[in-house]
Each structure stands twice: as structure tokens, then as C-alpha cells.
Short mmCIF file of C-alpha atoms and ligand atoms in Angstrom, two decimals:
data_model
loop_
_atom_site.label_atom_id
_atom_site.label_comp_id
_atom_site.label_asym_id
_atom_site.label_seq_id
_atom_site.Cartn_x
_atom_site.Cartn_y
_atom_site.Cartn_z
CA MET A 1 -11.14 18.51 4.34
CA ALA A 2 -11.88 15.35 2.27
CA HIS A 3 -13.96 14.33 -0.78
CA GLN A 4 -14.59 11.24 -2.82
CA GLU A 5 -13.03 11.00 -6.31
CA CYS A 6 -13.33 8.67 -9.18
CA ILE A 7 -10.06 6.97 -9.87
CA ASN A 8 -10.39 7.54 -13.48
CA CYS A 9 -12.15 10.75 -14.46
CA LYS A 10 -11.65 12.49 -11.30
CA THR A 11 -15.19 13.52 -10.78
CA THR A 12 -15.64 14.46 -7.14
CA TYR A 13 -18.28 13.73 -4.66
CA SER A 14 -19.00 14.89 -1.15
CA VAL A 15 -18.06 12.62 1.69
CA ASP A 16 -21.67 12.90 2.76
CA GLU A 17 -23.14 11.32 -0.54
CA ILE A 18 -23.92 7.74 -0.64
CA VAL A 19 -22.34 6.71 -3.95
CA TYR A 20 -20.22 3.56 -4.66
CA PHE A 21 -19.15 3.86 -8.21
CA CYS A 22 -18.63 7.09 -10.29
CA LYS A 23 -21.81 8.26 -11.99
CA LYS A 24 -20.14 9.36 -15.13
CA CYS A 25 -17.78 6.62 -15.82
CA GLY A 26 -18.61 3.76 -13.52
CA GLU A 27 -15.10 3.49 -12.01
CA SER A 28 -14.40 3.05 -8.43
CA LEU A 29 -13.84 6.01 -5.90
CA GLU A 30 -11.20 6.95 -3.39
CA ILE A 31 -11.08 9.42 -0.63
CA LYS A 32 -8.70 12.32 -1.34
CA PHE A 33 -7.63 14.80 1.30
CA ASP A 34 -6.86 18.58 0.82
CA PHE A 35 -3.09 17.83 1.43
CA GLU A 36 -2.49 21.26 3.20
CA GLU A 37 -5.26 21.02 5.45
CA LEU A 38 -4.28 17.33 6.32
CA THR A 39 -0.70 18.56 6.97
CA GLU A 40 -2.13 21.27 9.32
CA ALA A 41 -4.63 18.76 11.14
CA THR A 42 -1.92 16.25 11.76
CA LYS A 43 0.46 18.74 12.99
CA THR A 44 -1.93 20.34 15.45
CA SER A 45 -3.41 17.08 16.75
CA ASP A 46 -1.80 15.06 19.47
CA TRP A 47 -2.19 11.80 17.59
CA ARG A 48 1.34 10.60 18.26
CA ALA A 49 0.41 10.51 21.99
CA LYS A 50 -2.28 8.17 21.48
CA PRO A 51 -1.97 4.35 21.68
CA PHE A 52 -1.57 2.30 18.55
CA SER A 53 -5.03 1.83 17.10
CA VAL A 54 -7.02 2.89 14.02
CA TRP A 55 -8.36 5.90 15.80
CA ARG A 56 -4.80 7.13 16.69
CA TYR A 57 -5.16 8.46 13.22
CA ARG A 58 -8.38 10.13 13.53
CA PRO A 59 -7.16 13.35 11.94
CA PHE A 60 -6.28 11.20 8.81
CA MET A 61 -9.86 9.71 8.72
CA PRO A 62 -12.86 11.23 6.84
CA ILE A 63 -15.19 11.11 9.66
CA HIS A 64 -16.60 14.33 11.15
CA GLU A 65 -15.07 15.36 14.33
CA SER A 66 -18.72 15.31 16.15
CA THR A 67 -19.28 11.88 15.20
CA ASP A 68 -19.27 8.98 17.82
CA ILE A 69 -17.15 6.16 16.65
CA VAL A 70 -18.25 2.56 16.60
CA THR A 71 -15.05 0.58 17.86
CA LEU A 72 -13.99 -2.61 19.42
CA GLY A 73 -10.42 -1.51 19.82
CA GLU A 74 -8.94 -2.52 16.42
CA GLY A 75 -5.41 -2.01 15.08
CA GLY A 76 -2.27 -1.89 17.25
CA THR A 77 -1.59 -5.58 16.27
CA GLY A 78 1.62 -7.41 16.79
CA PHE A 79 4.92 -6.68 14.90
CA HIS A 80 6.92 -9.76 15.38
CA LYS A 81 10.64 -9.87 14.42
CA SER A 82 10.86 -13.41 12.94
CA LYS A 83 14.41 -14.46 13.36
CA ARG A 84 14.05 -18.09 13.25
CA LEU A 85 11.89 -18.15 10.05
CA GLY A 86 13.89 -15.44 8.47
CA SER A 87 16.92 -17.65 8.96
CA GLN A 88 15.29 -20.74 7.67
CA LEU A 89 14.13 -18.98 4.55
CA GLY A 90 17.27 -17.22 4.02
CA THR A 91 16.51 -13.49 4.87
CA LYS A 92 17.80 -11.18 7.60
CA TYR A 93 15.21 -8.78 8.47
CA LEU A 94 11.73 -10.40 8.46
CA TYR A 95 8.86 -9.10 10.53
CA ILE A 96 5.31 -10.53 10.65
CA LYS A 97 2.59 -7.99 11.00
CA ASN A 98 -0.39 -10.13 12.53
CA GLU A 99 -3.65 -8.89 11.59
CA GLY A 100 -5.22 -11.95 13.29
CA GLU A 101 -4.80 -10.14 16.49
CA ASN A 102 -7.73 -7.75 15.70
CA PRO A 103 -11.02 -8.00 17.67
CA THR A 104 -12.77 -10.33 15.20
CA GLY A 105 -9.40 -11.87 14.15
CA SER A 106 -8.76 -10.23 10.84
CA PHE A 107 -7.54 -6.85 9.18
CA LYS A 108 -11.14 -6.28 8.25
CA ASP A 109 -11.88 -4.74 11.40
CA ARG A 110 -9.76 -1.73 10.62
CA GLY A 111 -12.00 -1.12 7.62
CA MET A 112 -15.34 -1.90 9.46
CA THR A 113 -14.59 0.43 12.30
CA VAL A 114 -14.42 3.20 10.00
CA GLY A 115 -17.08 1.87 7.55
CA VAL A 116 -19.84 1.35 10.25
CA THR A 117 -19.17 4.66 11.89
CA LYS A 118 -19.56 6.36 8.57
CA ALA A 119 -22.72 4.20 8.07
CA VAL A 120 -24.04 5.55 11.42
CA GLU A 121 -22.93 9.02 10.42
CA LEU A 122 -25.01 8.82 7.27
CA GLY A 123 -28.09 7.68 9.15
CA ALA A 124 -28.07 3.94 7.77
CA HIS A 125 -30.03 1.40 9.69
CA HIS A 126 -29.11 -1.59 7.58
CA VAL A 127 -25.65 -2.67 6.24
CA ILE A 128 -24.88 -5.48 3.87
CA CYS A 129 -21.86 -7.15 2.46
CA ALA A 130 -20.83 -10.29 0.18
CA SER A 131 -18.06 -12.13 1.81
CA THR A 132 -15.79 -15.07 1.70
CA GLY A 133 -15.98 -14.93 5.50
CA ASN A 134 -14.00 -12.38 7.32
CA THR A 135 -15.87 -9.38 6.00
CA SER A 136 -19.07 -11.02 7.09
CA ALA A 137 -17.51 -11.54 10.56
CA ALA A 138 -16.40 -8.04 11.00
CA LEU A 139 -19.43 -6.34 9.64
CA ALA A 140 -21.86 -8.43 11.96
CA ALA A 141 -19.72 -7.49 14.97
CA TYR A 142 -19.62 -3.84 14.27
CA ALA A 143 -23.38 -3.58 13.31
CA ALA A 144 -24.18 -5.38 16.49
CA ARG A 145 -21.93 -2.84 18.30
CA ALA A 146 -23.72 0.04 16.52
CA GLY A 147 -27.33 -1.75 16.90
CA ILE A 148 -28.14 -1.74 13.33
CA ARG A 149 -29.36 -4.48 10.92
CA CYS A 150 -26.76 -6.53 9.16
CA THR A 151 -27.16 -8.97 6.18
CA VAL A 152 -24.36 -10.81 4.53
CA LEU A 153 -24.25 -13.02 1.36
CA ILE A 154 -21.72 -15.95 1.26
CA PRO A 155 -20.78 -18.15 -1.67
CA SER A 156 -22.00 -21.61 -1.86
CA GLY A 157 -19.41 -24.33 -1.06
CA LYS A 158 -17.07 -24.22 1.84
CA ILE A 159 -16.75 -21.28 4.04
CA ALA A 160 -14.47 -21.45 7.08
CA TYR A 161 -16.78 -22.30 10.08
CA GLY A 162 -14.98 -19.80 12.43
CA LYS A 163 -15.94 -16.85 10.23
CA LEU A 164 -19.65 -18.30 9.61
CA SER A 165 -20.08 -18.83 13.50
CA GLN A 166 -19.09 -15.15 14.22
CA ALA A 167 -21.56 -13.65 11.53
CA MET A 168 -24.34 -16.01 13.00
CA ILE A 169 -23.70 -15.38 16.68
CA HIS A 170 -23.56 -11.50 16.14
CA GLY A 171 -26.93 -11.62 14.68
CA ALA A 172 -26.42 -11.05 11.10
CA LYS A 173 -29.06 -12.49 8.60
CA VAL A 174 -26.70 -14.80 6.53
CA LEU A 175 -27.69 -15.98 2.98
CA GLN A 176 -25.80 -18.60 1.15
CA VAL A 177 -26.17 -17.73 -2.52
CA LYS A 178 -25.80 -20.61 -5.07
CA GLY A 179 -22.81 -19.27 -6.87
CA ASN A 180 -19.24 -17.97 -6.24
CA PHE A 181 -18.12 -14.82 -4.15
CA ASP A 182 -18.02 -12.77 -7.52
CA GLU A 183 -21.70 -13.57 -8.06
CA ALA A 184 -22.79 -12.99 -4.39
CA LEU A 185 -21.03 -9.45 -4.87
CA GLU A 186 -23.09 -8.70 -7.81
CA PHE A 187 -26.31 -9.35 -5.83
CA VAL A 188 -25.33 -7.00 -3.08
CA LEU A 189 -24.35 -4.21 -5.60
CA LYS A 190 -27.74 -4.69 -7.09
CA LEU A 191 -29.55 -4.55 -3.63
CA ALA A 192 -27.64 -1.48 -2.44
CA GLU A 193 -28.54 0.19 -5.76
CA LYS A 194 -32.24 -0.65 -5.61
CA HIS A 195 -32.81 -0.12 -1.97
CA LYS A 196 -31.22 3.24 -0.97
CA ASP A 197 -31.65 2.48 2.75
CA ILE A 198 -29.23 -0.41 2.56
CA TYR A 199 -25.46 0.76 3.06
CA LEU A 200 -23.02 -1.34 1.16
CA LEU A 201 -19.80 -2.17 3.09
CA ASN A 202 -17.56 -4.31 0.64
CA SER A 203 -14.15 -3.00 -0.02
CA ILE A 204 -15.55 -1.03 -3.01
CA ASN A 205 -16.77 1.39 -0.18
CA PRO A 206 -13.82 3.85 0.01
CA PHE A 207 -14.44 4.53 3.80
CA ARG A 208 -13.55 0.91 4.49
CA ILE A 209 -10.15 1.59 2.59
CA GLU A 210 -9.53 4.61 4.92
CA GLY A 211 -9.62 2.48 8.06
CA GLN A 212 -7.34 -0.19 6.39
CA LYS A 213 -4.76 2.22 5.33
CA SER A 214 -4.02 2.58 9.03
CA LEU A 215 -2.06 -0.77 8.60
CA GLY A 216 0.45 0.91 6.38
CA TYR A 217 0.88 3.69 8.91
CA GLU A 218 1.22 1.45 11.71
CA ILE A 219 3.97 -0.69 10.01
CA CYS A 220 6.11 2.34 9.52
CA GLU A 221 5.55 3.63 13.16
CA GLN A 222 6.63 0.17 14.47
CA LEU A 223 9.77 0.57 12.41
CA ASN A 224 10.47 3.85 13.91
CA TYR A 225 9.11 6.04 11.15
CA GLU A 226 10.83 4.08 8.32
CA ALA A 227 9.24 2.05 5.56
CA PRO A 228 10.39 -1.53 5.10
CA ASP A 229 12.03 -2.37 1.66
CA ARG A 230 9.15 -4.57 1.01
CA ILE A 231 5.56 -5.47 2.11
CA ILE A 232 4.23 -8.76 1.21
CA ILE A 233 0.27 -9.21 1.21
CA PRO A 234 -2.30 -11.81 0.36
CA VAL A 235 -4.32 -10.58 -2.17
CA GLY A 236 -8.12 -11.43 -2.98
CA ASN A 237 -10.48 -8.50 -3.82
CA ALA A 238 -7.37 -6.36 -3.71
CA GLY A 239 -8.74 -3.84 -1.30
CA ASN A 240 -6.06 -4.24 1.40
CA ILE A 241 -2.97 -3.87 -0.85
CA SER A 242 -4.52 -0.76 -2.10
CA ALA A 243 -5.40 0.56 1.19
CA VAL A 244 -1.91 -0.03 2.54
CA TRP A 245 -0.27 1.57 -0.36
CA LYS A 246 -2.75 4.64 0.12
CA GLY A 247 -1.52 4.93 3.73
CA LEU A 248 2.17 4.66 2.90
CA LYS A 249 1.82 7.33 0.30
CA GLU A 250 0.08 9.56 2.60
CA PHE A 251 2.83 9.17 5.27
CA HIS A 252 5.39 9.69 2.65
CA GLN A 253 3.73 12.94 1.50
CA LEU A 254 3.60 14.24 4.88
CA GLY A 255 7.12 13.50 5.08
CA LEU A 256 6.75 10.98 7.99
CA ILE A 257 8.69 8.40 6.14
CA LYS A 258 11.59 8.91 3.45
CA LYS A 259 11.10 5.95 1.17
CA LEU A 260 8.24 3.64 -0.15
CA PRO A 261 8.31 0.05 -0.07
CA LYS A 262 7.81 -2.38 -3.04
CA MET A 263 4.31 -3.71 -2.65
CA THR A 264 4.18 -7.36 -3.34
CA GLY A 265 0.80 -9.12 -3.62
CA ILE A 266 0.23 -13.00 -3.42
CA GLN A 267 -2.53 -14.78 -4.92
CA ALA A 268 -3.56 -18.53 -4.83
CA SER A 269 -2.71 -20.10 -8.14
CA GLY A 270 -6.25 -21.25 -8.74
CA SER A 271 -7.61 -17.51 -8.43
CA ALA A 272 -4.77 -15.29 -9.49
CA PRO A 273 -5.95 -12.63 -12.13
CA ILE A 274 -3.88 -9.85 -10.68
CA ALA A 275 -0.70 -11.81 -10.47
CA GLN A 276 -1.29 -12.92 -14.14
CA ALA A 277 -1.75 -9.36 -15.25
CA ILE A 278 1.39 -8.29 -13.58
CA LYS A 279 3.55 -11.10 -14.91
CA THR A 280 2.25 -10.73 -18.44
CA GLY A 281 2.56 -6.90 -18.28
CA SER A 282 -1.15 -6.58 -19.17
CA ASP A 283 -3.29 -3.53 -18.28
CA LYS A 284 -6.41 -5.54 -17.76
CA ILE A 285 -7.23 -8.57 -15.77
CA VAL A 286 -8.86 -11.85 -17.20
CA PRO A 287 -11.36 -12.90 -14.49
CA VAL A 288 -11.24 -16.42 -13.41
CA ASP A 289 -14.67 -18.02 -13.68
CA TYR A 290 -14.20 -20.92 -11.48
CA PRO A 291 -11.75 -19.63 -8.65
CA GLU A 292 -10.38 -22.49 -6.59
CA THR A 293 -8.12 -22.76 -3.47
CA ILE A 294 -7.91 -24.12 0.00
CA ALA A 295 -7.50 -20.53 1.10
CA THR A 296 -11.29 -19.75 0.84
CA ALA A 297 -10.71 -16.05 2.06
CA ILE A 298 -9.11 -15.28 -1.30
CA ARG A 299 -11.09 -17.48 -3.62
CA ILE A 300 -12.10 -14.52 -5.89
CA GLY A 301 -12.02 -14.64 -9.55
CA ALA A 302 -13.01 -11.08 -10.35
CA PRO A 303 -11.32 -8.49 -7.80
CA VAL A 304 -13.30 -5.33 -7.74
CA SER A 305 -10.18 -3.10 -6.78
CA TRP A 306 -7.67 -4.89 -9.26
CA LYS A 307 -6.97 -1.45 -10.91
CA LYS A 308 -5.83 0.12 -7.64
CA ALA A 309 -3.85 -3.14 -6.82
CA VAL A 310 -2.05 -3.21 -10.21
CA ASN A 311 -1.37 0.35 -9.90
CA ALA A 312 0.12 -0.11 -6.53
CA ILE A 313 2.30 -2.84 -7.59
CA ARG A 314 3.69 -1.16 -10.61
CA GLU A 315 4.00 2.42 -9.12
CA SER A 316 5.88 0.96 -6.11
CA GLY A 317 8.34 -1.26 -8.06
CA GLY A 318 6.79 -4.29 -6.57
CA THR A 319 5.69 -7.68 -7.99
CA ALA A 320 3.04 -10.45 -7.70
CA GLU A 321 3.44 -14.15 -7.38
CA THR A 322 1.14 -17.21 -7.24
CA VAL A 323 1.51 -20.00 -4.66
CA THR A 324 -0.26 -23.34 -4.71
CA ASP A 325 -2.33 -24.96 -2.03
CA VAL A 326 0.36 -27.23 -0.95
CA GLU A 327 2.78 -24.34 -0.61
CA ILE A 328 0.26 -22.36 1.39
CA LEU A 329 -0.34 -25.23 3.79
CA ASP A 330 3.26 -25.69 4.24
CA ALA A 331 3.80 -22.22 5.10
CA GLN A 332 0.87 -22.04 7.59
CA LYS A 333 2.34 -25.15 9.38
CA THR A 334 5.98 -23.68 9.38
CA LEU A 335 4.90 -20.37 10.72
CA ALA A 336 2.79 -22.06 13.48
CA ARG A 337 5.94 -24.20 14.45
CA VAL A 338 8.78 -21.93 14.02
CA GLU A 339 7.31 -18.65 15.10
CA GLY A 340 4.17 -19.64 17.27
CA ILE A 341 2.01 -17.66 15.14
CA PHE A 342 -1.29 -19.34 13.87
CA VAL A 343 -2.77 -18.05 10.81
CA GLU A 344 -5.59 -19.04 8.47
CA PRO A 345 -4.47 -20.40 5.00
CA ALA A 346 -5.04 -17.22 3.07
CA SER A 347 -2.81 -15.42 5.37
CA ALA A 348 -0.07 -17.82 5.06
CA SER A 349 0.22 -17.14 1.20
CA SER A 350 2.21 -14.14 2.23
CA ILE A 351 4.86 -16.53 3.80
CA ALA A 352 4.63 -19.03 1.03
CA GLY A 353 5.10 -15.98 -1.45
CA LEU A 354 8.17 -14.78 0.30
CA LYS A 355 9.78 -18.33 0.32
CA LYS A 356 9.14 -18.56 -3.53
CA LEU A 357 10.50 -15.14 -4.24
CA ILE A 358 13.76 -15.79 -2.16
CA LYS A 359 14.13 -18.97 -4.01
CA ASN A 360 13.64 -17.41 -7.45
CA GLY A 361 16.05 -14.43 -6.50
CA THR A 362 13.51 -11.74 -6.55
CA ILE A 363 14.03 -10.91 -2.94
CA ASN A 364 17.54 -10.72 -1.55
CA LYS A 365 18.83 -11.54 1.85
CA ASP A 366 19.31 -8.09 3.07
CA GLU A 367 16.12 -6.81 2.34
CA ASN A 368 13.85 -5.49 5.19
CA VAL A 369 10.78 -7.46 4.57
CA VAL A 370 7.34 -7.35 6.28
CA CYS A 371 4.88 -10.08 5.56
CA ILE A 372 1.23 -9.34 6.55
CA THR A 373 -0.77 -12.16 7.93
CA THR A 374 -4.38 -11.08 7.61
CA GLY A 375 -6.57 -13.55 9.62
CA HIS A 376 -6.22 -15.69 12.50
CA GLY A 377 -5.63 -19.47 12.31
CA LEU A 378 -8.83 -20.37 14.44
CA LYS A 379 -11.05 -18.95 11.70
CA ASP A 380 -10.54 -22.23 9.90
CA PRO A 381 -9.62 -25.19 12.37
CA ASP A 382 -10.66 -27.94 10.04
CA THR A 383 -8.11 -27.19 7.54
CA ALA A 384 -5.52 -26.96 10.33
CA ILE A 385 -6.50 -30.41 11.90
CA LYS A 386 -6.32 -32.08 8.63
CA GLN A 387 -2.64 -31.27 8.38
CA CYS A 388 -1.72 -32.50 11.66
CA GLU A 389 -1.35 -35.97 13.44
CA THR A 390 -4.55 -37.06 14.93
CA PRO A 391 -4.65 -37.33 18.64
CA ILE A 392 -3.82 -40.62 19.80
CA GLU A 393 -6.51 -42.24 22.24
CA VAL A 394 -4.63 -43.82 25.27
CA ASP A 395 -5.71 -45.74 28.36
CA ALA A 396 -5.42 -43.61 31.52
CA ASN A 397 -2.38 -45.37 32.63
CA ILE A 398 1.07 -43.92 33.21
CA SER A 399 3.23 -46.52 31.46
CA ILE A 400 0.92 -46.52 28.39
CA ILE A 401 1.20 -42.61 28.24
CA GLU A 402 5.04 -43.04 28.44
CA GLU A 403 5.12 -45.51 25.72
CA ALA A 404 2.98 -43.27 23.40
CA LEU A 405 5.35 -40.45 24.01
CA GLY A 406 8.43 -42.49 23.40
CA LEU A 407 9.65 -41.88 27.15
CA LYS A 408 11.78 -44.40 28.98
CA LYS A 409 9.88 -46.37 31.70
CA ASN A 410 11.39 -46.75 35.21
CA ILE A 411 13.70 -43.67 35.26
CA GLN A 412 13.81 -41.86 38.57
CA TYR A 413 14.74 -38.13 38.31
C1 AN7 B 501 -7.59 -13.54 5.75
O1 AN7 B 501 -14.09 -11.66 3.72
O2 AN7 B 501 -12.78 -10.71 0.73
O3 AN7 B 501 -7.36 -8.46 -0.96
O4 AN7 B 501 -15.18 -11.40 1.91
O5 AN7 B 501 -10.13 -12.66 4.58
O6 AN7 B 501 -8.39 -6.92 0.51
O7 AN7 B 501 -9.81 -8.84 -0.64
C2 AN7 B 501 -11.53 -11.63 2.56
C3 AN7 B 501 -10.24 -11.27 2.02
C4 AN7 B 501 -6.72 -11.79 2.74
C5 AN7 B 501 -7.80 -10.82 0.83
N1 AN7 B 501 -6.74 -12.50 3.67
O8 AN7 B 501 -8.02 -9.44 1.00
C6 AN7 B 501 -14.05 -11.28 2.65
C7 AN7 B 501 -12.82 -11.33 1.87
C8 AN7 B 501 -7.79 -12.75 4.58
C9 AN7 B 501 -9.06 -12.51 3.88
C10 AN7 B 501 -7.93 -11.34 1.98
C11 AN7 B 501 -8.96 -11.80 2.78
P1 AN7 B 501 -8.45 -8.25 -0.04
#
């Protein structure tokens, strides 16, 4: 029903073949379905009767029917109408799709449940990824669940402790490579090329993208089979924006939604090659050699899926914007305090981007906007704590506590 296809020269490969790049032209691959078969499969299946989750969409997934899935209950995340934040920022219809509510605390779980299921289906016993943190946390958890070996390569410098602790406790072998994320990715690509028994699960792997496309489906279903006017997404390696766009286009092609939203990608200003390409109208990106940002999850200078992302943004009539670290941290705090949603800095970039695009007139107040927040705030408690007032140490004494709280003493209620 499905095959892998080169995004450039359209060469096809079976879904049972382990291949990460086109053997003819070296470009990345995507999963393509026979549309008539997909239409039939989705008509005859009772998927709509299933609860929200990635596997509600099993007929849309390139996994054999007989395969046992590796799952921790991913997807079905909260879709929060955000009236207070919306009115503060000047937009009427704002929703936060909070992917931090996934099992390991990020959207990566959607891709990993499908990616690790595929790994097991292919008979792999060892999975690998390079990661700024969340991918490694998710892969380590799903590999543990499947009972297979897991290796992760992380960049040197700061990686958020919550994520590192997850990879470690789930038993992954963690190597910190002296270099940035882009260099770590080069090594895992080389390892997977050299050692055919190691299965690569970076977002270049098209099966992961299939899992992540469910995020696009779910948003439309949570809006009662309507697409929003715009979806705003933090962009690093650009797998997610490509995946969401793929899901939306499939729903559209199946007639489940009538229109498509404007895909809007947000990057941190210190690592923004895609936003630069969009702004300058270029057909190529200029990689950033030394990417820098407080949002370590998206500190990526040479995004592998940039072509798919640029295409998604242009095809949908969307845009891309950059946000500074100060804007990111400000958005993180505002979202936590105004809506009660705690997200990690990279995730807050979608909110910071929304604020900027309203201010510069790109987004008008009547647009129906969905901001995706990609990872939970507890992933990176250090950054959160640094922005807040330090707890005051007080003596165990009621009047001292009242004084510290600014409460009047001697009042009887
Ligand atoms: C919270 O974990 O790349 O544009 O190695 O953790 O699909 O790369 C993380 C990416 C956004 C960017 N938000 O998504 C990794 C990694 C959070 C993230 C992104 C990431 P893509």
C-alpha cells in the first residue's frame, strides 16, 4: 500500500528496505501511499471510533497489519483554547497544542512509536540517533520498551538535564561528541552506513515522520474536521513542520478537511538558516557553523529536512520568523503564568513568533491560530529557575512568614 520515494528524483524503494537517502541522487525519502488504497483502507476501518492517539491512525501508517506495535500511549495531547493569552497578544482564536503531554514529554514520541515499531518489524536489535536531547529521551524509552539496544550521540556543551536523565535512566549508551549537533548527526549517519545492523532513527528516517504527521491529523480533528488558518511550529532539524504538513495534505486529499493552513516556522535567531532562506526568497539554505541559542533543542545549524520545510512553508503560503533568546524566555514565562502551561524554551519560540508576527502585521486578529508547543518545561528546569525569583529562606515563624508575604499581621478573619 505504501513505498518510500525520493523527494527529488522520485526513485522508489520498498517499505521493507533499509535505506535513508536516495541511492541515485542522495536526497531524502518520504513515504507515499497508493491513494486509492488509502482511501479504501480509511473508509473500511473503524479508526474514528478509537481514542485520540497515534495508533487511532493505524490505517494511515506504513506498518504491516500483523506487526506488534511498540507503544507508551503517545498522541492525544491537550488542545487548549487560550483566551487569556490570545487577548494579551491581540488575537481572538488561539489554541495551544501541547505536545509536552506525551509519554516522554515531547512530540518525538509520535515519531518514535512508529520508528521503533518499524525497527522491530525490520528485525533490528540496535537503534541509534544524534540528538539535542528530546529525540534521545524518546528513542531510549521506546528501545527499552522494545527490549533492544540504544545508542545516542549528543553534542558537547549544554544539553538540558531532564532529557539527559531520561536517556540515561532508560539504559541508552550516551556518547557526548566534542562538536555540535550537526557533527554528531554526521557520525550517526556514518555508523548506520557502515554497520548495517544499526538502525538509524533521526528524523531523516521517513517512518518517524509518519508518526509525527498524526499531529496534523489530530489538530484538525480537535477543531472538528477543520484546519486552522495558521499553524506555528518551532523549527530545528525541520522534521516536524514537514511531518505536520504531510499529515494535513493527506487529510485534505482524503476530503476530511476543506482547506489547508499557512505553515509558519519559528527559529531561534542564532540558528535560523530556514527562516533566512524564506526571508531572502532563496532556494538554498546557508548552514550556520556555530549555532547558538538558549533553546538548546533547536540549536541546529544545518537542518537535514530543510527542503521539505521550505517547501511546506512556500506551498502553504506561510512564513518563517526568527526570535531572540530574550523573546523566547519572555514567551515561556508568559505562557506559564497566563495559561498554566509550562514548556521548554524551544517550544516557547512558537509563542514568541506569534507575538512578533502579530506586531509586524503578518497575522491579523481574526485568524484562527494554533501554536504547537513541542516539549515539557520540566525538560530544562535550570533555565526556568534562572528566570524566577529565588525562594526566600525564612524562620519557621508565622509572623516572619506573614511579613515575607506582605500580609498584615494581627487580622482575625
Ligand atoms: C522541544 O531532540 O532535534 O524541527 O535531537 O526537542 O523536527 O527538529 C529536537 C528538536 C522543537 C525541533 N522543539 O523539531 C532532538 C531534536 C523541541 C525539540 C524541535 C525539537 P524539528
